[in-house]
Short mmCIF file of C-alpha atoms in Angstrom, two decimals:
data_model
loop_
_atom_site.label_atom_id
_atom_site.label_comp_id
_atom_site.label_asym_id
_atom_site.label_seq_id
_atom_site.Cartn_x
_atom_site.Cartn_y
_atom_site.Cartn_z
CA UNK A 272 52.24 -22.97 -15.32
CA UNK A 273 48.58 -22.48 -14.37
CA UNK A 274 48.06 -19.73 -17.00
CA UNK A 275 49.13 -21.99 -19.89
CA UNK A 276 46.15 -23.30 -21.81
CA UNK A 277 46.12 -27.12 -22.16
CA UNK A 278 47.09 -28.05 -25.70
CA UNK A 279 48.34 -30.93 -27.84
CA UNK A 280 52.04 -30.21 -27.24
CA UNK A 281 53.83 -30.95 -23.98
CA UNK A 282 57.22 -29.58 -22.97
CA UNK A 283 59.58 -32.05 -21.28
CA UNK A 284 62.76 -30.91 -19.56
CA UNK A 285 65.43 -32.12 -17.11
CA UNK A 286 66.35 -34.80 -19.65
CA UNK A 287 69.77 -36.44 -19.56
CA UNK A 288 72.04 -34.39 -21.82
CA UNK A 289 74.42 -37.30 -22.48
CA UNK A 290 71.88 -39.29 -24.50
CA UNK A 291 72.29 -39.00 -28.27
CA UNK A 292 69.56 -37.13 -30.14
CA UNK A 293 68.18 -40.04 -32.20
CA UNK A 294 68.28 -42.41 -29.23
CA UNK A 295 66.48 -39.83 -27.10
CA UNK A 296 63.73 -39.32 -29.70
CA UNK A 297 63.14 -43.07 -30.01
CA UNK A 298 63.02 -43.53 -26.24
CA UNK A 299 60.61 -40.62 -25.73
CA UNK A 300 58.35 -41.88 -28.50
CA UNK A 301 58.32 -45.39 -27.01
CA UNK A 302 57.36 -44.19 -23.54
CA UNK A 303 54.85 -41.46 -24.45
CA UNK A 304 53.11 -43.32 -27.30
CA UNK A 305 51.15 -45.41 -24.77
CA UNK A 306 48.96 -42.33 -24.17
CA UNK A 307 47.97 -41.68 -27.79
CA UNK A 308 49.14 -41.02 -31.32
CA UNK A 309 52.28 -38.86 -31.50
CA UNK A 310 52.60 -36.46 -34.43
CA UNK A 311 56.14 -35.28 -33.70
CA UNK A 312 58.97 -35.43 -31.18
CA UNK A 313 61.34 -32.45 -31.23
CA UNK A 314 64.63 -32.46 -29.33
CA UNK A 315 67.66 -30.38 -30.28
CA UNK A 316 71.27 -30.72 -29.16
CA UNK A 317 72.17 -27.02 -29.31
CA UNK A 318 73.69 -25.60 -26.13
CA UNK A 319 70.55 -23.69 -25.14
CA UNK A 320 68.11 -26.54 -25.81
CA UNK A 321 69.95 -29.53 -24.39
CA UNK A 322 67.93 -31.58 -21.95
CA UNK A 323 64.59 -30.47 -23.41
CA UNK A 324 62.01 -31.91 -25.80
CA UNK A 325 58.57 -31.17 -27.21
CA UNK A 326 56.09 -33.98 -27.86
CA UNK A 327 53.10 -33.31 -30.09
CA UNK A 328 50.00 -35.50 -29.68
CA UNK A 329 46.97 -35.66 -31.95
CA UNK A 330 44.66 -34.62 -29.11
CA UNK A 331 44.67 -32.52 -25.94
CA UNK A 332 43.34 -35.51 -23.99
CA UNK A 333 46.37 -37.63 -24.87
CA UNK A 334 48.75 -34.81 -23.99
CA UNK A 335 47.01 -34.27 -20.64
CA UNK A 336 47.11 -37.96 -19.72
CA UNK A 337 50.82 -38.15 -20.56
CA UNK A 338 51.55 -35.04 -18.49
CA UNK A 339 49.74 -36.41 -15.44
CA UNK A 340 50.96 -40.01 -15.61
CA UNK A 341 54.64 -39.37 -16.37
CA UNK A 342 55.28 -36.27 -14.25
CA UNK A 343 58.48 -37.00 -12.31
CA UNK A 344 59.10 -40.31 -14.12
CA UNK A 345 62.78 -41.39 -13.77
CA UNK A 346 64.01 -41.35 -17.37
CA UNK A 347 67.71 -42.19 -17.80
CA UNK A 348 68.00 -41.62 -14.02
CA UNK A 349 66.61 -38.08 -14.08
CA UNK A 350 63.07 -37.19 -13.02
CA UNK A 351 61.39 -35.54 -16.00
CA UNK A 352 59.45 -32.29 -15.59
CA UNK A 353 56.46 -31.89 -17.90
CA UNK A 354 54.19 -28.94 -18.71
CA UNK A 355 52.07 -27.75 -21.60
CA UNK A 356 54.04 -25.94 -24.30
CA UNK A 357 53.73 -22.15 -24.37
CA UNK A 358 53.36 -21.98 -28.15
CA UNK A 359 51.75 -24.11 -30.84
CA UNK A 360 54.12 -26.61 -32.41
CA UNK A 361 55.36 -26.22 -35.99
CA UNK A 362 53.71 -29.45 -37.15
CA UNK A 363 50.30 -28.11 -36.04
CA UNK A 364 50.76 -24.58 -37.41
CA UNK A 365 51.87 -26.00 -40.76
CA UNK A 366 48.74 -28.14 -40.82
CA UNK A 367 46.38 -25.21 -40.13
CA UNK A 368 48.28 -22.71 -42.31
CA UNK A 369 49.49 -20.39 -39.51
CA UNK A 370 53.17 -21.37 -39.55
CA UNK A 371 55.69 -18.53 -39.12
CA UNK A 372 59.47 -19.22 -39.19
CA UNK A 373 61.09 -18.76 -35.75
CA UNK A 374 63.75 -16.11 -36.44
CA UNK A 375 63.14 -13.33 -33.93
CA UNK A 376 65.39 -12.83 -30.91
CA UNK A 377 68.22 -14.86 -32.47
CA UNK A 378 70.74 -12.01 -32.29
CA UNK A 379 69.61 -11.14 -28.76
CA UNK A 380 70.24 -14.70 -27.66
CA UNK A 381 73.67 -14.73 -29.25
CA UNK A 382 74.51 -11.58 -27.33
CA UNK A 383 73.43 -13.19 -24.06
CA UNK A 384 75.51 -16.25 -24.86
CA UNK A 385 78.61 -14.14 -25.58
CA UNK A 386 78.36 -12.79 -22.03
CA UNK A 387 78.34 -16.39 -20.77
CA UNK A 388 81.40 -17.27 -22.84
CA UNK A 389 79.70 -18.93 -25.80
CA UNK A 390 80.72 -17.68 -29.24
CA UNK A 391 79.08 -18.35 -32.62
CA UNK A 392 81.09 -18.41 -35.87
CA UNK A 393 80.44 -18.79 -39.57
CA UNK A 394 79.68 -22.26 -40.99
CA UNK A 395 77.72 -23.07 -37.84
CA UNK A 396 80.63 -23.70 -35.47
CA UNK A 397 80.45 -22.77 -31.78
CA UNK A 398 83.31 -22.30 -29.34
CA UNK A 399 83.28 -21.92 -25.56
CA UNK A 400 85.42 -20.00 -23.13
CA UNK A 401 87.23 -21.95 -20.43
CA UNK A 402 84.64 -20.88 -17.84
CA UNK A 403 81.69 -21.99 -20.00
CA UNK A 404 83.29 -25.36 -20.69
CA UNK A 405 83.99 -25.88 -17.00
CA UNK A 406 80.37 -25.07 -16.11
CA UNK A 407 79.06 -27.66 -18.58
CA UNK A 408 81.58 -30.28 -17.46
CA UNK A 409 80.75 -29.76 -13.77
CA UNK A 410 77.01 -30.23 -14.40
CA UNK A 411 77.50 -33.40 -16.42
CA UNK A 412 79.96 -34.84 -13.92
CA UNK A 413 77.51 -34.24 -11.07
CA UNK A 414 74.67 -36.05 -12.86
CA UNK A 415 76.66 -39.03 -14.10
CA UNK A 416 78.72 -39.52 -10.96
CA UNK A 417 75.50 -39.99 -8.96
CA UNK A 418 73.96 -42.31 -11.54
CA UNK A 419 77.00 -44.53 -12.05
CA UNK A 420 77.54 -44.74 -8.31
CA UNK A 421 74.04 -46.20 -7.88
CA UNK A 422 74.72 -48.78 -10.60
CA UNK A 423 78.12 -49.59 -9.08
CA UNK A 424 76.56 -50.24 -5.67
CA UNK A 425 73.95 -52.54 -7.19
CA UNK A 426 76.52 -54.43 -9.26
CA UNK A 427 79.37 -54.68 -6.73
CA UNK A 428 77.58 -54.91 -3.40
CA UNK A 429 74.19 -56.27 -4.53
CA UNK A 430 72.36 -53.23 -3.18
CA UNK A 431 68.93 -52.76 -4.84
CA UNK A 432 68.50 -49.80 -7.15
CA UNK A 433 65.65 -47.51 -6.09
CA UNK A 434 64.03 -45.42 -8.80
CA UNK A 435 63.30 -41.76 -8.08
CA UNK A 436 59.54 -42.31 -8.44
CA UNK A 437 57.95 -44.52 -5.83
CA UNK A 438 57.83 -48.08 -7.08
CA UNK A 439 55.56 -50.82 -5.79
CA UNK A 440 57.05 -53.33 -3.39
CA UNK A 441 57.70 -56.79 -4.70
CA UNK A 442 55.43 -59.45 -3.33
CA UNK A 443 58.24 -61.85 -2.53
CA UNK A 444 59.80 -61.44 0.89
CA UNK A 445 63.03 -63.29 0.03
CA UNK A 446 66.37 -61.47 -0.23
CA UNK A 447 66.94 -59.81 -3.64
CA UNK A 448 68.77 -61.88 -6.25
CA UNK A 449 72.35 -60.87 -7.16
CA UNK A 450 72.92 -58.81 -10.34
CA UNK A 451 72.14 -60.73 -13.49
CA UNK A 452 72.00 -59.87 -17.19
CA UNK A 453 68.43 -61.20 -17.25
CA UNK A 454 65.69 -59.16 -15.60
CA UNK A 455 62.46 -60.57 -14.18
CA UNK A 456 59.50 -58.25 -14.85
CA UNK A 457 56.14 -58.70 -13.12
CA UNK A 458 52.84 -56.92 -12.45
CA UNK A 459 52.23 -56.55 -16.18
CA UNK A 460 48.69 -56.16 -17.61
CA UNK A 461 47.28 -59.32 -19.11
CA UNK A 462 47.27 -57.77 -22.59
CA UNK A 463 51.03 -57.02 -22.55
CA UNK A 464 52.97 -58.56 -25.43
CA UNK A 465 56.65 -58.90 -26.28
CA UNK A 466 56.54 -56.06 -28.83
CA UNK A 467 55.20 -53.63 -26.23
CA UNK A 468 57.91 -54.54 -23.71
CA UNK A 469 60.63 -54.49 -26.37
CA UNK A 470 59.74 -50.87 -27.18
CA UNK A 471 60.40 -49.91 -23.58
CA UNK A 472 63.60 -51.87 -22.99
CA UNK A 473 65.35 -51.51 -26.35
CA UNK A 474 66.09 -47.85 -25.58
CA UNK A 475 68.82 -49.10 -23.22
CA UNK A 476 72.25 -50.27 -24.47
CA UNK A 477 72.87 -54.01 -24.60
CA UNK A 478 69.22 -55.05 -25.03
CA UNK A 479 68.91 -58.60 -26.40
CA UNK A 480 65.34 -59.92 -26.21
CA UNK A 481 62.05 -60.20 -24.30
CA UNK A 482 60.63 -63.57 -23.37
CA UNK A 483 56.99 -63.72 -22.28
CA UNK A 484 55.69 -66.60 -20.15
CA UNK A 485 52.51 -67.74 -21.89
CA UNK A 486 51.48 -70.02 -19.04
CA UNK A 487 51.68 -67.14 -16.56
CA UNK A 488 50.35 -63.83 -17.93
CA UNK A 489 51.74 -60.76 -16.22
CA UNK A 490 55.41 -61.75 -16.09
CA UNK A 491 58.33 -61.68 -18.53
CA UNK A 492 62.10 -62.00 -18.75
CA UNK A 493 64.27 -59.35 -20.45
CA UNK A 494 67.86 -60.20 -21.39
CA UNK A 495 70.82 -57.82 -21.83
CA UNK A 496 74.43 -58.39 -22.86
CA UNK A 497 75.79 -57.81 -19.35
CA UNK A 498 74.79 -57.44 -15.69
CA UNK A 499 75.72 -53.75 -15.74
CA UNK A 500 73.52 -52.96 -18.74
CA UNK A 501 70.62 -54.81 -17.14
CA UNK A 502 71.11 -52.73 -13.98
CA UNK A 503 70.90 -49.50 -15.97
CA UNK A 504 67.63 -50.60 -17.59
CA UNK A 505 66.16 -51.61 -14.23
CA UNK A 506 67.04 -48.21 -12.76
CA UNK A 507 65.35 -46.45 -15.66
CA UNK A 508 62.10 -48.44 -15.80
CA UNK A 509 61.51 -49.54 -12.21
CA UNK A 510 57.91 -48.61 -11.32
CA UNK A 511 56.99 -47.56 -14.86
CA UNK A 512 53.19 -47.43 -15.23
CA UNK A 513 51.97 -49.38 -18.22
CA UNK A 514 48.42 -48.67 -17.09
CA UNK A 515 47.04 -46.69 -14.17
CA UNK A 516 46.79 -49.93 -12.15
CA UNK A 517 49.96 -51.70 -13.32
CA UNK A 518 53.41 -50.41 -12.34
CA UNK A 519 56.23 -52.69 -13.45
CA UNK A 520 58.16 -54.49 -10.72
CA UNK A 521 61.65 -55.37 -11.94
CA UNK A 522 64.22 -57.57 -10.25
CA UNK A 523 67.21 -59.65 -11.26
CA UNK A 524 66.34 -63.13 -12.47
CA UNK A 525 67.66 -65.95 -10.32
CA UNK A 526 70.81 -67.55 -11.67
#
């Protein structure tokens, strides 16, 4: 990675393959836009490119800040890996007049895929051998079994969910509250507003609303349709850095 020149496009991989394309793009845009203006977010659901995305910023500085601040961030319960892109993005090459359609190596890749049991047909359909299907199913089962088990423990036995990135310890020393559909969010910057928080939390299913506490800047309540959906959101955003000094502390609201 050291020989890649810093540029406006960052490559993000180890993304959760179960997330739908449009939902993934919206979530990535919401999280990465805090570092600067985003020109494009590219994520494809083809077999070879699942779990990957390219995010194009308007400046190298923004791309560098995003790479440093979000490296290893637990996104949909998987720690993202970020690096600079090897090649210039299409949106930038089209702007400077150097765009060249990406057609080379297509047949070579299809040949490699045939060896792995992946077959391409006319009209854009793709079929898989039994072995290829089993490989994909095993990988997905491994990821989601671990994730759902964590949520189950939190929901059923009231065990706290621990994000993969180190999260700050809550100031309160009392025992954690039982699972609740309403989350209590603290350690927010004073300038945080409900629109900013909504962008972060609405990527998760069941999101209802954000309620800021005007009398006490730095805290908020986020409501979901169910305890389970709130638990998933807490697992995904626990310890998320809104600024370099402010990492969100999320807990269940007291019933």
